[in-house]
PDB file of C-alpha atoms in Angstrom:
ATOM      1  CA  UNK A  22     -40.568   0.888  -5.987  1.00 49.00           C
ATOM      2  CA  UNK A  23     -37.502  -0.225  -4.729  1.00 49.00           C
ATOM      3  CA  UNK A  24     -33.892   1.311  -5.305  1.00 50.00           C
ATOM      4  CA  UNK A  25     -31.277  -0.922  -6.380  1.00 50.00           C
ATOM      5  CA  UNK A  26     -28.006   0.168  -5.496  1.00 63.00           C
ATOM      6  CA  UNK A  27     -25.476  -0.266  -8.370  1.00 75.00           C
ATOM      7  CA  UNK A  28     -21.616  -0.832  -5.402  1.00 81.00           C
ATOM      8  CA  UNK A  29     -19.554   0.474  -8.495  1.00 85.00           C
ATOM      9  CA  UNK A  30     -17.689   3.233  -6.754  1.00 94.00           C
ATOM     10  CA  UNK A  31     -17.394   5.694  -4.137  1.00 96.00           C
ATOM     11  CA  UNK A  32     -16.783   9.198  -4.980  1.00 96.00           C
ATOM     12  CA  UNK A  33     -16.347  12.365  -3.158  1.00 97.00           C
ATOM     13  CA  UNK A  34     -15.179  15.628  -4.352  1.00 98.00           C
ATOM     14  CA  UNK A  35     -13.077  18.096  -1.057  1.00 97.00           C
ATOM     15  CA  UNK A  36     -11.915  20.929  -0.738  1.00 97.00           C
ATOM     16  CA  UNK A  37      -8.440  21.777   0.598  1.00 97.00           C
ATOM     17  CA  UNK A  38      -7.329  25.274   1.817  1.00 96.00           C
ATOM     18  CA  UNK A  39      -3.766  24.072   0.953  1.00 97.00           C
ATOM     19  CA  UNK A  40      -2.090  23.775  -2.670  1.00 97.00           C
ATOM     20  CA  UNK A  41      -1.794  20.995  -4.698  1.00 98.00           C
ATOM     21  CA  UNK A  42       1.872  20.342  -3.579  1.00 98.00           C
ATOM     22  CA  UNK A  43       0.757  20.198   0.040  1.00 98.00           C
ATOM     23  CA  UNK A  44      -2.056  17.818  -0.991  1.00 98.00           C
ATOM     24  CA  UNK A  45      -0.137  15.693  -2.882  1.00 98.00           C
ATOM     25  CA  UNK A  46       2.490  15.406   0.099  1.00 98.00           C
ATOM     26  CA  UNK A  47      -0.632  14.576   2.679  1.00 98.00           C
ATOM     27  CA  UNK A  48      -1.864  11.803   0.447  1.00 97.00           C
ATOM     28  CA  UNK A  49       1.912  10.028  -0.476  1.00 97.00           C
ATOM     29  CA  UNK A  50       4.185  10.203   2.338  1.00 96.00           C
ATOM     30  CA  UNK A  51       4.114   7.706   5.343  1.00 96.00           C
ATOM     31  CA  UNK A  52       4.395  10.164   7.599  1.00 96.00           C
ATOM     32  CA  UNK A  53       0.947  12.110   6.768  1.00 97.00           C
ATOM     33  CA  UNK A  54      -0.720   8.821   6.043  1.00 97.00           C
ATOM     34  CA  UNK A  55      -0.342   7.595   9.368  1.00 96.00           C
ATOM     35  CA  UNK A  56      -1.980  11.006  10.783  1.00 96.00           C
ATOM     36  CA  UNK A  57      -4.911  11.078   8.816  1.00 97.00           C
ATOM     37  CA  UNK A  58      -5.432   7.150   7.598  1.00 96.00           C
ATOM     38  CA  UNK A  59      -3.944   5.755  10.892  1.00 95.00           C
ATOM     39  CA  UNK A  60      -2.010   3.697   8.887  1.00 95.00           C
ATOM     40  CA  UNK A  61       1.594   2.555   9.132  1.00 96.00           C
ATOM     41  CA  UNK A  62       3.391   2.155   6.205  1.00 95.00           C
ATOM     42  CA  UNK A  63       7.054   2.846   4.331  1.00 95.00           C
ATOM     43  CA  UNK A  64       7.285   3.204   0.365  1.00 95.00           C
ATOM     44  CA  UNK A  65       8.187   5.492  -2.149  1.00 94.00           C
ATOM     45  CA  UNK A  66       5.551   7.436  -3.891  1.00 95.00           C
ATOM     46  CA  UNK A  67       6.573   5.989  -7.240  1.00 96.00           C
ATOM     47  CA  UNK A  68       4.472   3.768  -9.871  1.00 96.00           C
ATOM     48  CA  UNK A  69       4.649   0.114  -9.279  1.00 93.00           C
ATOM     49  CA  UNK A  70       5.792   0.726  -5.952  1.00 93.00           C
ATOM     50  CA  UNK A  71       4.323  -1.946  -3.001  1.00 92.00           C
ATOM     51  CA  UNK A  72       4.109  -1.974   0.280  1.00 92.00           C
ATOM     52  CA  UNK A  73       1.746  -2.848   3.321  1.00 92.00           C
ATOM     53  CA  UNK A  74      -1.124  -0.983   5.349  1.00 93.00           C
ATOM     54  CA  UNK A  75      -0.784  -1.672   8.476  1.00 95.00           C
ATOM     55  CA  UNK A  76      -4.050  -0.526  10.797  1.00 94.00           C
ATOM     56  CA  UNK A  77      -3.384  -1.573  14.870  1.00 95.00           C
ATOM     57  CA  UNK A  78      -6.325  -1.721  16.845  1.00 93.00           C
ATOM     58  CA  UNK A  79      -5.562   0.905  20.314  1.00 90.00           C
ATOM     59  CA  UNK A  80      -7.882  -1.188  22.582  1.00 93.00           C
ATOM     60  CA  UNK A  81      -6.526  -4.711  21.614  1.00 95.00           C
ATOM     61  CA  UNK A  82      -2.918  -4.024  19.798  1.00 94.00           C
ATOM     62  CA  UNK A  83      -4.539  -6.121  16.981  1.00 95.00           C
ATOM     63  CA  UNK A  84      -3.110  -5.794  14.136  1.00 94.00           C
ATOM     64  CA  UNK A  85      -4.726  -5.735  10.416  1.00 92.00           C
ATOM     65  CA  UNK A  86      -2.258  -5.190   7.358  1.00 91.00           C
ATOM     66  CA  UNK A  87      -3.546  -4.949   3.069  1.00 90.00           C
ATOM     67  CA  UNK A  88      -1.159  -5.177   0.413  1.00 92.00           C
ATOM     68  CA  UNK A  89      -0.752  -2.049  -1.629  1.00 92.00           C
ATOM     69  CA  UNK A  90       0.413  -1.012  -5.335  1.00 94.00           C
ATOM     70  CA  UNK A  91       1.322   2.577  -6.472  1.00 95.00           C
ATOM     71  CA  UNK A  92      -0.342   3.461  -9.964  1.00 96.00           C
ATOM     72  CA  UNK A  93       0.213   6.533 -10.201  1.00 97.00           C
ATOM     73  CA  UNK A  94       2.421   9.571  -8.759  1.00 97.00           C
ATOM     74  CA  UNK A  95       2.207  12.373 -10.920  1.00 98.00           C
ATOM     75  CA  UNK A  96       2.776  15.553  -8.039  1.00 97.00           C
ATOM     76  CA  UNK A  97       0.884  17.435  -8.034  1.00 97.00           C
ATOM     77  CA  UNK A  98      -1.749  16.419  -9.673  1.00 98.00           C
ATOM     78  CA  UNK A  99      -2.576  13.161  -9.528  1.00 98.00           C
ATOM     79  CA  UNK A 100      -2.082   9.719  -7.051  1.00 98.00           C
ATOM     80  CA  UNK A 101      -3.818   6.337  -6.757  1.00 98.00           C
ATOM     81  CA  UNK A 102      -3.091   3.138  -5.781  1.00 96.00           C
ATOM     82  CA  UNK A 103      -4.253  -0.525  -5.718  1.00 96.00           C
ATOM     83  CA  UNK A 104      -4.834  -2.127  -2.570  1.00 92.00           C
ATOM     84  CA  UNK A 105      -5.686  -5.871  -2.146  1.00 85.00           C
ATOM     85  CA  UNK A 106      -8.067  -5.563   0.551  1.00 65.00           C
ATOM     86  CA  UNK A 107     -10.331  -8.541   1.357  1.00 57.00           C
ATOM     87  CA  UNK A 108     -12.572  -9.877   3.766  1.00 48.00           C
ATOM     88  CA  UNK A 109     -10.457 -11.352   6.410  1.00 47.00           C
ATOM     89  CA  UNK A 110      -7.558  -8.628   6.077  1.00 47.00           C
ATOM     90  CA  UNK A 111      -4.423 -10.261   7.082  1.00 48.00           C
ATOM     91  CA  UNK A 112      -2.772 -10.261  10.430  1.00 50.00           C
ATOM     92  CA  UNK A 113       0.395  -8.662  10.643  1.00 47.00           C
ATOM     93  CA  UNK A 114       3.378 -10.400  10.780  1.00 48.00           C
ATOM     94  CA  UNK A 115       1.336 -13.564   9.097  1.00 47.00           C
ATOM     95  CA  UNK A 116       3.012 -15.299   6.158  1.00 46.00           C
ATOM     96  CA  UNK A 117      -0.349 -14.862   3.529  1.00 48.00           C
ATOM     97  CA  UNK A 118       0.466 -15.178   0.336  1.00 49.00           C
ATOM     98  CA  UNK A 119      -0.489 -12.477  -1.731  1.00 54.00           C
ATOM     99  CA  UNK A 120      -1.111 -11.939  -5.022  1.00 62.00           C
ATOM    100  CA  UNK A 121      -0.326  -8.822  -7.175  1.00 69.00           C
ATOM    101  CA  UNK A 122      -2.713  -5.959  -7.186  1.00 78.00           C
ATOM    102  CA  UNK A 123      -4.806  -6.170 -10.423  1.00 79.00           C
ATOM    103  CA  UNK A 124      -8.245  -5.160 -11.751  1.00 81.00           C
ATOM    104  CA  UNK A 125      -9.769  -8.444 -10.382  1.00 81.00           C
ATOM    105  CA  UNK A 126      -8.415  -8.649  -6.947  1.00 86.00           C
ATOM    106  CA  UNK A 127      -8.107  -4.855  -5.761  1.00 92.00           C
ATOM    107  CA  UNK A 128      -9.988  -1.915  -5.115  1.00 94.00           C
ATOM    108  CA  UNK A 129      -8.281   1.456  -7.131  1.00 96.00           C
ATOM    109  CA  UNK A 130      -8.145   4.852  -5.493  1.00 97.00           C
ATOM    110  CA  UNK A 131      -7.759   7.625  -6.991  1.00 98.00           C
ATOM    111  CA  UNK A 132      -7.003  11.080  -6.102  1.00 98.00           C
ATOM    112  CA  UNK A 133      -7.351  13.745  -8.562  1.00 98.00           C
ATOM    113  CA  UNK A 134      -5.990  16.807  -7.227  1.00 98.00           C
ATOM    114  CA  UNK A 135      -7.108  20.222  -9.556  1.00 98.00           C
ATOM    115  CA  UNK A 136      -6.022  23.735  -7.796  1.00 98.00           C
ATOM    116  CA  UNK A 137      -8.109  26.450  -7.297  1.00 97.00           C
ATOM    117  CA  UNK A 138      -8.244  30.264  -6.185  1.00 94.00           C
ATOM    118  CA  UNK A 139      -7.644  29.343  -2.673  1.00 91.00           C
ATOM    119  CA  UNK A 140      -6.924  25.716  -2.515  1.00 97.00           C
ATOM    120  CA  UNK A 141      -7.309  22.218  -4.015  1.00 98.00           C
ATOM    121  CA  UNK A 142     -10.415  20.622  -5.037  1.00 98.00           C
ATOM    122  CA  UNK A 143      -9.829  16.385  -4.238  1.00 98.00           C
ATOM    123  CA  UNK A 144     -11.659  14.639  -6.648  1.00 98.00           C
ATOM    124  CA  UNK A 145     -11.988  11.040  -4.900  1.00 98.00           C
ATOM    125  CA  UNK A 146     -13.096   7.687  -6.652  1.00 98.00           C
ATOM    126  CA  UNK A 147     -12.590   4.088  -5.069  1.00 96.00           C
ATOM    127  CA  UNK A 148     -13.603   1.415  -7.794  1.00 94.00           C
ATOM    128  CA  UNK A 149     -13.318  -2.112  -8.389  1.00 92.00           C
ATOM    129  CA  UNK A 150     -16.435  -3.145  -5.874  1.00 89.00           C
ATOM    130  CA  UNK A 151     -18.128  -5.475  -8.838  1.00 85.00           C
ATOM    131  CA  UNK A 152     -14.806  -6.925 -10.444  1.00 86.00           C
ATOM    132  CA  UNK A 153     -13.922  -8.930  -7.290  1.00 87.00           C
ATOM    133  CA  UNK A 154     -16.328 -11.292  -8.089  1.00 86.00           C
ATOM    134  CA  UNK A 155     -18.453 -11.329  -4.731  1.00 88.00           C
ATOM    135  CA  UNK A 156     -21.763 -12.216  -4.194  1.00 89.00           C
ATOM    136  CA  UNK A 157     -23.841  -9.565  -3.440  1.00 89.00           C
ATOM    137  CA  UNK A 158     -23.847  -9.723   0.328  1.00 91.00           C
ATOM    138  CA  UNK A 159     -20.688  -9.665   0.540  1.00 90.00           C
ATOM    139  CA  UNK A 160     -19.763  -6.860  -1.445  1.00 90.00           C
ATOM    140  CA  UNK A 161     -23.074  -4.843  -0.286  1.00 92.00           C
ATOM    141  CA  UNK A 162     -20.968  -5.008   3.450  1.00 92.00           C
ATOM    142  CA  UNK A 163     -17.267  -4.322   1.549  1.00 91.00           C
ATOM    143  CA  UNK A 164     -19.195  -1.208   0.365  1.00 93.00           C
ATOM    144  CA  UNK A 165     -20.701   0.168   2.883  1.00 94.00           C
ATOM    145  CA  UNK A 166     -17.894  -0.788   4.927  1.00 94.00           C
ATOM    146  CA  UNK A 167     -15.833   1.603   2.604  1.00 94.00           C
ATOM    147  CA  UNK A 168     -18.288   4.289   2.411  1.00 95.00           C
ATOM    148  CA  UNK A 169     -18.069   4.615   5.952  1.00 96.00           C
ATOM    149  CA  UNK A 170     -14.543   4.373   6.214  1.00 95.00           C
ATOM    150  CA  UNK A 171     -14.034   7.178   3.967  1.00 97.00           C
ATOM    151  CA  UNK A 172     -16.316   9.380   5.244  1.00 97.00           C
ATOM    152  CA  UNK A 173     -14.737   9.461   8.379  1.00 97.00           C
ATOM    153  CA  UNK A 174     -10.735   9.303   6.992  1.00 97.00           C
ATOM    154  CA  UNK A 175     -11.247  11.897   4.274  1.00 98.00           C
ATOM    155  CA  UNK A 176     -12.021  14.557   6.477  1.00 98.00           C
ATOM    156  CA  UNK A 177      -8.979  13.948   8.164  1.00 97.00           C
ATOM    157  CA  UNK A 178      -7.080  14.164   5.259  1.00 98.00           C
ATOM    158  CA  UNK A 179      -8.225  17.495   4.619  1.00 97.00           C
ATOM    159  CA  UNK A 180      -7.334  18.625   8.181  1.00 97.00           C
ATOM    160  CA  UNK A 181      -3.924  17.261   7.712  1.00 98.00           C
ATOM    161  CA  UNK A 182      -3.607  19.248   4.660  1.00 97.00           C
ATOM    162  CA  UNK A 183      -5.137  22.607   5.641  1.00 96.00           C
ATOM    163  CA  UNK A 184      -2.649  22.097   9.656  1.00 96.00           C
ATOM    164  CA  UNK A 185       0.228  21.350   7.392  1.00 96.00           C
ATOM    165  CA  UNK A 186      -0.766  24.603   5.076  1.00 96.00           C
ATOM    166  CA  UNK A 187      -0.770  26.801   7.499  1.00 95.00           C
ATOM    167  CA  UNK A 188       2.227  26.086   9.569  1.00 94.00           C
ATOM    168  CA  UNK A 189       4.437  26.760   6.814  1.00 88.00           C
TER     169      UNK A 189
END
């Protein structure tokens, strides 16, 4: 029998040997982003705020960039975004036009962040696969293309978290 895979979400659940606070900072400021995302960016980590990813490739200085929309900052406990990410990406510097992060044209992550005895547990959810509309190649390689992603960037973020822990 085959096994149909449903592309709804990706979730993961972390731990963090760092509080909430620390988490929260790791996952909303710029500067952490950019350690464990390799991302560039610049915005405040308030709802409805927008700004860009911006991803440069070492080897070729290529760079890809994805609009993003805060939609929710509630430290420590909760942050998640919107990000228009599609299949072309779009160069940086380029004049795309771009259209306002919504259910039907962006992905939603989510970051749930609950404490614990010695740490935070990350409860992780990226959604919004089937509402873009694609046909099911296409968002069978958007998904995996994700799944991978993450599961090389989240473990990252937890680093970041637990390196900026301890040195304080």
């Amino acid at each position: 029998m085959e096994t149909v895979m449903e592309y709804g979400s990706i979730e993961r659940e972390l731990h963090v040997d760092a509080s909430p606070e620390v988490v929260f900072e790791v996952l909303s400021s710029p500067e952490h982003i950019r350690e464990w995302w390799s991302a560039d960016t610049a915005f405040e980590a308030t709802p409805g705020a927008t700004a860009r990813l911006t991803w440069t490739d070492e080897n070729t200085g290529r760079q890809q960039s994805t609009p993003f929309t805060v939609v929710e900052a509630d430290p420590p406990r909760m942050f998640s975004f919107r990000w228009t990410y599609d299949e072309a990406g779009t160069e940086a510097g380029s004049e795309a036009k771009t259209e306002a992060a919504g259910p039907g044209n962006s992905l939603l992550v989510t970051f749930e962040l609950v404490p614990t005895d010695k740490g935070t547990t990350v409860h992780f959810r990226e959604s919004g696969y089937r509402e873009r509309g694609w046909e099911a190649a296409v968002l069978e390689a958007h998904y995996e293309d994700h799944r991978q992603g993450w599961d090389f960037y989240l473990p990252r973020l937890v680093a970041t978290a637990d390196r900026l822990a301890a040195a304080r």
